Amino acid sequence: MEVTNVFGSVILIHIFIYCFDRYLKRNNSQRYLNFLSVTPIQIDFMSLRWTTSLFNKKISNWATRKKKKLCWWYSLGTMITILLCIPSLILLASTAVVSFENIRQHKNEEAILQPVVPGVNLPSTDLPYYLITLLVCTIVHETGHALASVSEQIPLISFGLIVWLVLPAAFVELPTKDVTSLSPWKQLKIYCAGVWHNIVLSIVAFFIVTSLPILLMPLFQTGVGVSVLNLDGYSVGGYHDFQIGDQLTGVNGCRVTEDNTWERCLAAILHASSSGFCVNNAYLSSVVANDQLGCCNNSELSQSHLCFLSSSDSISRNRYCLRAREVSESSTAWCSNHQDCFHNQSCLKPLFHSELENETDSSRLILIQRKNAASIIFVGHPDEIYRSVSVSNYVPRTFIGPKYVNVIFHLMWYLFSFSAGLAVLNVVPCIYMDGQYIVGALTEMVFEGCESGSMKRQAQRALIFSGTSLVIVNIAFGLLSLFL
């Protein structure tokens, strides 16, 4: 709902800007025309476009000084990009098959490549990462085209940014006639440069993600639990004692070493039967029997106590109204029934009000172990903890918290995945993408010296049609698998 409101507001703002722009132009507002002459902004329906030639001279001077290195760099990139054409087509074909199977069998299996829709498979909290990543990936992509063209003596016309709704992107304008007058190999270097830069960016981002634990070892440790990052989303009614910075090491006896094990431990609680505590029978015998059924009958005592059900060979099934922390501290082990405990012990399991009334409820008594602090006792649904408590793999060694490390990690992971995805899509022979021009230059090289131009044109059309169809099918199946 929040994402819908944001996009609705953005659309209204775009409509207002578009109508205001048309109104001022229709009335020949001199101030507005002077503003547009100084600020090269083009306003279209649902998009804003800014272009400049300020960077042309700097880019040209730098590329001229590094001409030999750039020639070697983009020759290597062109060969690697061409080698990735076939694997990219295979990846898109396999992704389409997986998405089709998800639709046909109503499964939710995640494909390697899939459309990203904010609010559906992209959390609203990750929207800033998404927008920053799009901008960085397209700037790096277009910089590749610009540098490769200048290294081949093709001048730049302009560099610019465009915002469609809220999606930012960069672009570069080149003289088309000058580019097409080059040899097919030089054209390929320019067309492949954007994909090559995205490949390099993806590799660099992946290296940073995998190296973060080593690079940050003096300040943070990993594999020893998770650190509570924030509790901003915590709005449930369960009892809890979470504190930002807590090092969580276990959940109901399940060891937590990183965020993946944290998720698995919470999921295991949800799918397993309610766990109990092995307590000595002597402890139960010493419990005062005064109003033992008070919290079991949902009285005021239930605000501070829980109803427990005990069963063993020596003691009949009884209900006890006890404090959960007192029971957990007296316990020697976890149990699912009395057979998991010693002969002089009983398995004490929490009994919730809904169970007393034969209602279906997935509430659990969850004991979360912390380092250097008492365990957290939570009564409620495990999913409430998962959704509301953000954790990080990086446990601080000093007073510096993992908040900024988490930002760097998320940004690098988005850069890796989005830049790699952009490279795959652009290397496929799809219309309006780099692959269309790459195929054109490749067929020129393959059919060089061939007298018949019709065969070359037919090969180009067949490849572009196949690649375009594959991209459209992937997008369509990907969206259907998300919404069905």
Coordinates of C-alpha atoms in Angstrom, one line a residue, residues 7-355:
F7 CA 3.9 5.9 -7.2
G8 CA 0.5 7.6 -7.2
S9 CA 2.0 10.7 -5.8
V10 CA 4.9 10.6 -8.3
I11 CA 2.4 10.3 -11.2
L12 CA 0.4 13.3 -10.0
I13 CA 3.7 15.3 -9.7
H14 CA 4.6 14.3 -13.2
I15 CA 1.2 15.3 -14.6
F16 CA 1.4 18.7 -12.8
I17 CA 4.9 19.4 -14.1
Y18 CA 3.9 18.4 -17.6
C19 CA 0.8 20.6 -17.6
F20 CA 2.6 23.5 -16.0
D21 CA 5.3 23.2 -18.7
R22 CA 2.8 23.2 -21.5
Y23 CA 0.9 26.1 -20.0
L24 CA 4.0 28.4 -19.7
K25 CA 5.2 27.5 -23.2
R26 CA 1.7 28.2 -24.6
N27 CA 1.7 31.6 -23.0
N28 CA 5.3 32.4 -24.1
S29 CA 6.5 33.1 -20.6
Q30 CA 9.8 34.8 -21.1
R31 CA 11.2 34.0 -17.7
Y32 CA 10.4 30.3 -18.2
L33 CA 12.0 30.3 -21.7
N34 CA 15.1 32.0 -20.3
F35 CA 15.2 29.3 -17.6
L36 CA 15.0 26.5 -20.1
S37 CA 17.8 28.1 -22.2
V38 CA 20.1 28.1 -19.2
T39 CA 19.0 24.7 -17.8
P40 CA 18.9 22.1 -20.6
I41 CA 15.9 20.2 -19.2
Q42 CA 13.3 18.6 -21.5
I43 CA 9.9 17.8 -20.0
D44 CA 7.9 15.0 -21.6
F45 CA 4.9 13.1 -20.4
M46 CA 6.0 11.1 -17.3
S47 CA 9.7 11.8 -17.9
L48 CA 12.3 14.4 -17.3
R49 CA 15.4 14.6 -19.5
W50 CA 18.7 16.6 -18.9
T51 CA 21.5 16.8 -21.4
T52 CA 24.9 18.5 -21.3
S53 CA 28.1 18.6 -23.3
L54 CA 30.2 19.9 -20.4
F55 CA 32.0 16.5 -20.0
N56 CA 32.9 16.1 -23.7
K57 CA 36.2 17.9 -23.6
K58 CA 37.4 16.2 -20.4
I59 CA 36.5 12.8 -21.6
S60 CA 38.1 13.4 -25.0
N61 CA 41.3 14.7 -23.5
W62 CA 41.6 11.8 -21.1
A63 CA 40.7 9.1 -23.7
T64 CA 43.3 10.6 -26.1
R65 CA 46.1 10.3 -23.4
K66 CA 45.1 6.7 -22.7
K67 CA 44.4 5.7 -26.3
K68 CA 46.6 2.6 -26.3
K69 CA 45.4 1.3 -23.0
L70 CA 41.7 1.9 -24.0
C71 CA 42.3 0.1 -27.3
W72 CA 43.6 -3.0 -25.4
W73 CA 40.9 -2.7 -22.7
Y74 CA 37.9 -2.6 -25.2
S75 CA 39.4 -5.3 -27.5
L76 CA 39.5 -7.6 -24.5
G77 CA 36.0 -6.6 -23.5
T78 CA 34.6 -7.1 -27.0
M79 CA 35.9 -10.7 -27.1
I80 CA 34.5 -11.5 -23.7
T81 CA 31.2 -9.9 -24.5
I82 CA 30.9 -11.9 -27.8
L83 CA 31.7 -15.1 -25.9
L84 CA 28.8 -14.4 -23.5
C85 CA 26.2 -14.2 -26.2
I86 CA 25.4 -17.9 -26.4
P87 CA 25.4 -18.4 -22.5
S88 CA 23.1 -15.4 -22.1
L89 CA 20.6 -16.9 -24.6
I90 CA 20.7 -20.2 -22.9
L91 CA 20.2 -18.5 -19.5
L92 CA 17.1 -16.6 -20.8
A93 CA 15.7 -19.7 -22.3
S94 CA 16.1 -21.7 -19.1
T95 CA 14.6 -18.8 -17.1
A96 CA 11.5 -18.8 -19.4
V97 CA 11.1 -22.5 -18.8
V98 CA 11.3 -22.1 -15.0
S99 CA 8.8 -19.2 -15.0
F100 CA 6.4 -21.2 -17.2
E101 CA 6.6 -24.2 -14.9
N102 CA 5.9 -21.9 -11.9
I103 CA 2.8 -20.7 -13.6
R104 CA 1.6 -24.1 -14.7
Q105 CA 2.2 -25.8 -11.4
H106 CA 1.4 -22.8 -9.2
K107 CA 4.9 -23.0 -7.6
N108 CA 6.9 -20.1 -6.2
E109 CA 10.4 -21.3 -7.3
E110 CA 12.7 -18.3 -7.8
A111 CA 14.2 -17.9 -11.2
I112 CA 17.8 -16.7 -11.8
L113 CA 16.5 -13.7 -13.8
Q114 CA 13.1 -12.1 -13.0
P115 CA 11.4 -8.7 -13.2
V116 CA 11.7 -6.6 -10.1
V117 CA 8.5 -5.0 -9.0
P118 CA 8.6 -2.6 -6.0
G119 CA 6.2 -3.8 -3.3
V120 CA 5.9 -7.3 -4.8
N121 CA 9.3 -8.9 -4.9
L122 CA 11.2 -5.8 -3.9
P123 CA 10.7 -4.6 -0.3
S124 CA 9.7 -0.9 -0.1
T125 CA 12.7 -0.4 2.3
D126 CA 15.0 -1.4 -0.5
L127 CA 13.6 1.1 -3.1
P128 CA 16.5 3.6 -2.5
Y129 CA 19.1 0.8 -3.2
Y130 CA 17.1 -0.1 -6.4
L131 CA 17.1 3.5 -7.7
I132 CA 20.8 4.2 -6.8
T133 CA 21.8 0.9 -8.5
L134 CA 19.9 1.7 -11.7
L135 CA 21.6 5.1 -11.9
V136 CA 25.1 3.8 -11.2
C137 CA 24.7 0.8 -13.6
T138 CA 23.5 3.0 -16.5
I139 CA 26.1 5.6 -15.9
V140 CA 28.9 3.0 -15.9
H141 CA 27.3 1.4 -19.0
E142 CA 27.1 4.7 -21.0
T143 CA 30.5 5.8 -19.9
G144 CA 31.8 2.6 -21.6
H145 CA 30.2 3.6 -24.9
A146 CA 31.5 7.2 -24.6
L147 CA 35.1 6.2 -23.9
A148 CA 35.2 3.5 -26.6
S149 CA 33.8 5.9 -29.2
V150 CA 36.3 8.7 -28.3
S151 CA 39.2 6.1 -28.4
E152 CA 38.1 5.4 -32.0
Q153 CA 38.0 9.1 -32.9
I154 CA 34.2 9.5 -32.8
P155 CA 33.2 12.7 -31.0
L156 CA 30.6 12.9 -28.3
I157 CA 27.4 14.9 -28.9
S158 CA 26.2 15.0 -25.3
F159 CA 25.8 13.1 -22.1
G160 CA 22.6 13.1 -20.1
L161 CA 20.2 11.7 -17.4
I162 CA 16.6 10.7 -17.8
V163 CA 14.0 10.0 -15.1
W164 CA 10.9 8.0 -16.1
L165 CA 8.4 8.1 -13.2
V166 CA 11.0 7.5 -10.5
L167 CA 13.4 5.3 -12.5
P168 CA 16.7 7.1 -13.3
A169 CA 19.0 6.2 -16.1
A170 CA 21.9 7.7 -18.0
F171 CA 22.5 8.0 -21.8
V172 CA 25.1 9.2 -24.3
E173 CA 24.5 10.6 -27.8
L174 CA 26.9 9.7 -30.5
P175 CA 26.9 10.7 -34.2
T176 CA 25.3 7.6 -35.8
K177 CA 26.8 8.2 -39.3
D178 CA 30.3 8.4 -37.9
V179 CA 29.9 5.2 -36.0
T180 CA 28.4 3.2 -38.9
S181 CA 31.3 4.4 -41.1
L182 CA 33.8 2.5 -39.0
S183 CA 34.9 -1.0 -39.7
P184 CA 32.7 -3.8 -38.1
W185 CA 35.4 -4.6 -35.5
K186 CA 35.6 -1.0 -34.3
Q187 CA 31.8 -0.8 -34.3
L188 CA 31.8 -3.9 -32.1
K189 CA 34.2 -2.3 -29.6
I190 CA 31.8 0.7 -29.2
Y191 CA 28.6 -1.5 -29.0
C192 CA 30.2 -4.0 -26.6
A193 CA 31.8 -1.4 -24.3
G194 CA 28.6 -0.8 -22.2
V195 CA 28.1 -4.6 -21.6
W196 CA 31.8 -4.9 -20.8
H197 CA 31.7 -2.2 -18.2
N198 CA 28.6 -3.8 -16.6
I199 CA 30.5 -7.1 -16.4
V200 CA 33.5 -5.4 -14.7
L201 CA 31.2 -3.5 -12.3
S202 CA 29.4 -6.8 -11.4
I203 CA 32.7 -8.5 -10.7
V204 CA 34.0 -5.7 -8.6
A205 CA 30.8 -5.5 -6.5
F206 CA 30.8 -9.3 -6.0
F207 CA 34.5 -9.1 -4.9
I208 CA 33.6 -6.4 -2.3
V209 CA 30.6 -8.4 -1.0
T210 CA 32.7 -11.6 -0.5
S211 CA 35.7 -9.7 0.9
L212 CA 33.8 -7.6 3.4
P213 CA 34.2 -10.1 6.3
I214 CA 38.0 -10.1 5.7
L215 CA 38.3 -6.3 5.1
L216 CA 36.3 -5.5 8.2
M217 CA 37.8 -8.2 10.5
P218 CA 39.5 -5.6 12.8
L219 CA 36.1 -4.0 13.5
F220 CA 33.6 -6.9 13.1
Q221 CA 33.4 -10.6 13.5
T222 CA 31.2 -13.0 11.5
G223 CA 29.9 -16.6 12.0
V224 CA 29.3 -16.0 15.7
G225 CA 25.7 -15.0 15.6
V226 CA 23.7 -12.0 14.4
S227 CA 23.5 -8.4 15.6
V228 CA 20.2 -6.7 16.0
L229 CA 20.3 -3.8 13.5
N230 CA 17.0 -2.0 14.2
L231 CA 13.5 -2.5 15.6
D232 CA 11.7 0.1 13.6
G233 CA 9.1 -2.3 12.3
Y234 CA 8.4 -3.8 15.7
S235 CA 4.7 -3.2 16.4
V236 CA 3.4 -6.5 17.7
G237 CA 1.9 -7.2 21.1
G238 CA 4.2 -10.0 22.2
Y239 CA 6.5 -9.7 25.2
H240 CA 10.1 -9.0 24.2
D241 CA 13.3 -7.5 25.4
F242 CA 15.2 -6.9 22.2
Q243 CA 17.9 -4.2 22.2
I244 CA 19.7 -2.7 19.2
G245 CA 23.2 -4.2 19.2
D246 CA 22.2 -7.5 20.9
Q247 CA 24.3 -10.5 19.7
L248 CA 21.8 -13.3 19.1
T249 CA 23.3 -16.8 19.2
G250 CA 20.4 -19.2 19.3
V251 CA 16.6 -19.7 19.1
N252 CA 15.0 -22.5 21.2
G253 CA 18.3 -24.4 21.2
C254 CA 18.9 -23.9 17.5
R255 CA 22.3 -22.4 17.0
V256 CA 22.5 -19.1 15.1
T257 CA 25.7 -18.2 13.2
E258 CA 24.4 -15.9 10.5
D259 CA 21.2 -14.4 9.0
N260 CA 20.5 -17.6 7.0
T261 CA 20.6 -19.8 10.2
W262 CA 18.5 -17.1 12.0
E263 CA 15.8 -17.5 9.3
R264 CA 16.0 -21.3 9.4
C265 CA 15.8 -21.5 13.2
L266 CA 12.6 -19.3 13.2
A267 CA 11.1 -21.3 10.3
A268 CA 11.9 -24.6 12.2
I269 CA 9.9 -23.3 15.2
L270 CA 6.9 -22.6 13.0
H271 CA 6.8 -25.9 11.3
A272 CA 7.6 -28.0 14.4
S273 CA 5.3 -28.9 17.2
S274 CA 5.4 -26.7 20.3
S275 CA 8.6 -27.4 22.3
G276 CA 8.7 -27.7 26.1
F277 CA 11.1 -27.7 29.0
C278 CA 12.5 -30.6 31.0
V279 CA 12.1 -29.7 34.6
N280 CA 12.6 -31.7 37.8
N281 CA 9.5 -33.2 39.4
A282 CA 10.8 -31.8 42.7
Y283 CA 10.4 -28.3 41.3
L284 CA 6.8 -29.0 40.3
S285 CA 6.0 -30.4 43.7
S286 CA 7.3 -27.3 45.4
V287 CA 5.2 -25.0 43.3
V288 CA 2.4 -23.4 45.4
A289 CA -0.9 -24.7 44.2
N290 CA -2.6 -21.4 45.0
D291 CA -4.7 -20.4 41.9
Q292 CA -2.7 -22.7 39.6
L293 CA -5.4 -22.5 36.9
G294 CA -5.6 -18.7 37.1
C295 CA -3.7 -17.9 33.9
C296 CA -5.1 -21.0 32.2
N297 CA -8.6 -19.5 32.6
N298 CA -7.4 -16.2 31.1
S299 CA -7.5 -14.2 34.4
E300 CA -5.4 -11.2 35.3
L301 CA -2.6 -13.6 36.3
S302 CA -2.2 -14.5 32.6
Q303 CA -0.5 -11.0 32.0
S304 CA 2.6 -12.1 33.9
H305 CA 2.4 -16.0 33.9
L306 CA 1.9 -18.7 31.3
C307 CA -0.2 -21.9 31.5
F308 CA 2.0 -25.0 31.2
L309 CA 1.0 -28.6 30.8
S310 CA 3.1 -31.3 32.3
S311 CA 3.2 -35.0 31.6
S312 CA 5.4 -37.8 32.9
D313 CA 5.3 -41.4 34.0
S314 CA 5.1 -40.5 37.7
I315 CA 3.0 -37.4 37.6
S316 CA -0.4 -37.2 35.9
R317 CA -1.2 -34.5 33.3
N318 CA -1.5 -31.2 35.3
R319 CA -1.7 -27.6 34.4
Y320 CA 0.6 -25.1 36.1
C321 CA 0.5 -21.3 36.1
L322 CA 4.2 -20.2 36.1
R323 CA 6.5 -17.5 35.0
A324 CA 8.1 -18.4 31.7
R325 CA 11.6 -17.1 32.6
E326 CA 11.6 -19.1 35.9
V327 CA 10.7 -22.3 34.0
S328 CA 13.4 -21.7 31.3
E329 CA 16.1 -21.1 33.9
S330 CA 15.1 -24.3 35.8
S331 CA 15.0 -26.4 32.7
T332 CA 17.8 -28.8 31.8
A333 CA 16.9 -29.5 28.2
W334 CA 14.3 -29.0 25.4
C335 CA 11.6 -31.6 24.9
S336 CA 8.6 -32.5 22.7
N337 CA 7.3 -35.1 25.2
H338 CA 8.2 -36.7 28.5
Q339 CA 10.4 -39.4 26.8
D340 CA 12.9 -36.7 25.9
C341 CA 13.6 -36.0 29.7
F342 CA 15.1 -38.1 32.5
H343 CA 12.9 -40.4 34.6
N344 CA 12.7 -37.9 37.4
Q345 CA 11.6 -35.0 35.2
S346 CA 8.5 -33.8 33.4
C347 CA 8.1 -32.1 30.0
L348 CA 6.5 -28.8 30.7
K349 CA 4.9 -27.4 27.5
P350 CA 3.2 -23.9 27.2
L351 CA -0.5 -24.1 26.7
F352 CA -2.0 -21.0 25.0
H353 CA -5.5 -19.7 25.5
S354 CA -6.5 -20.6 21.9
E355 CA -5.5 -24.2 22.4

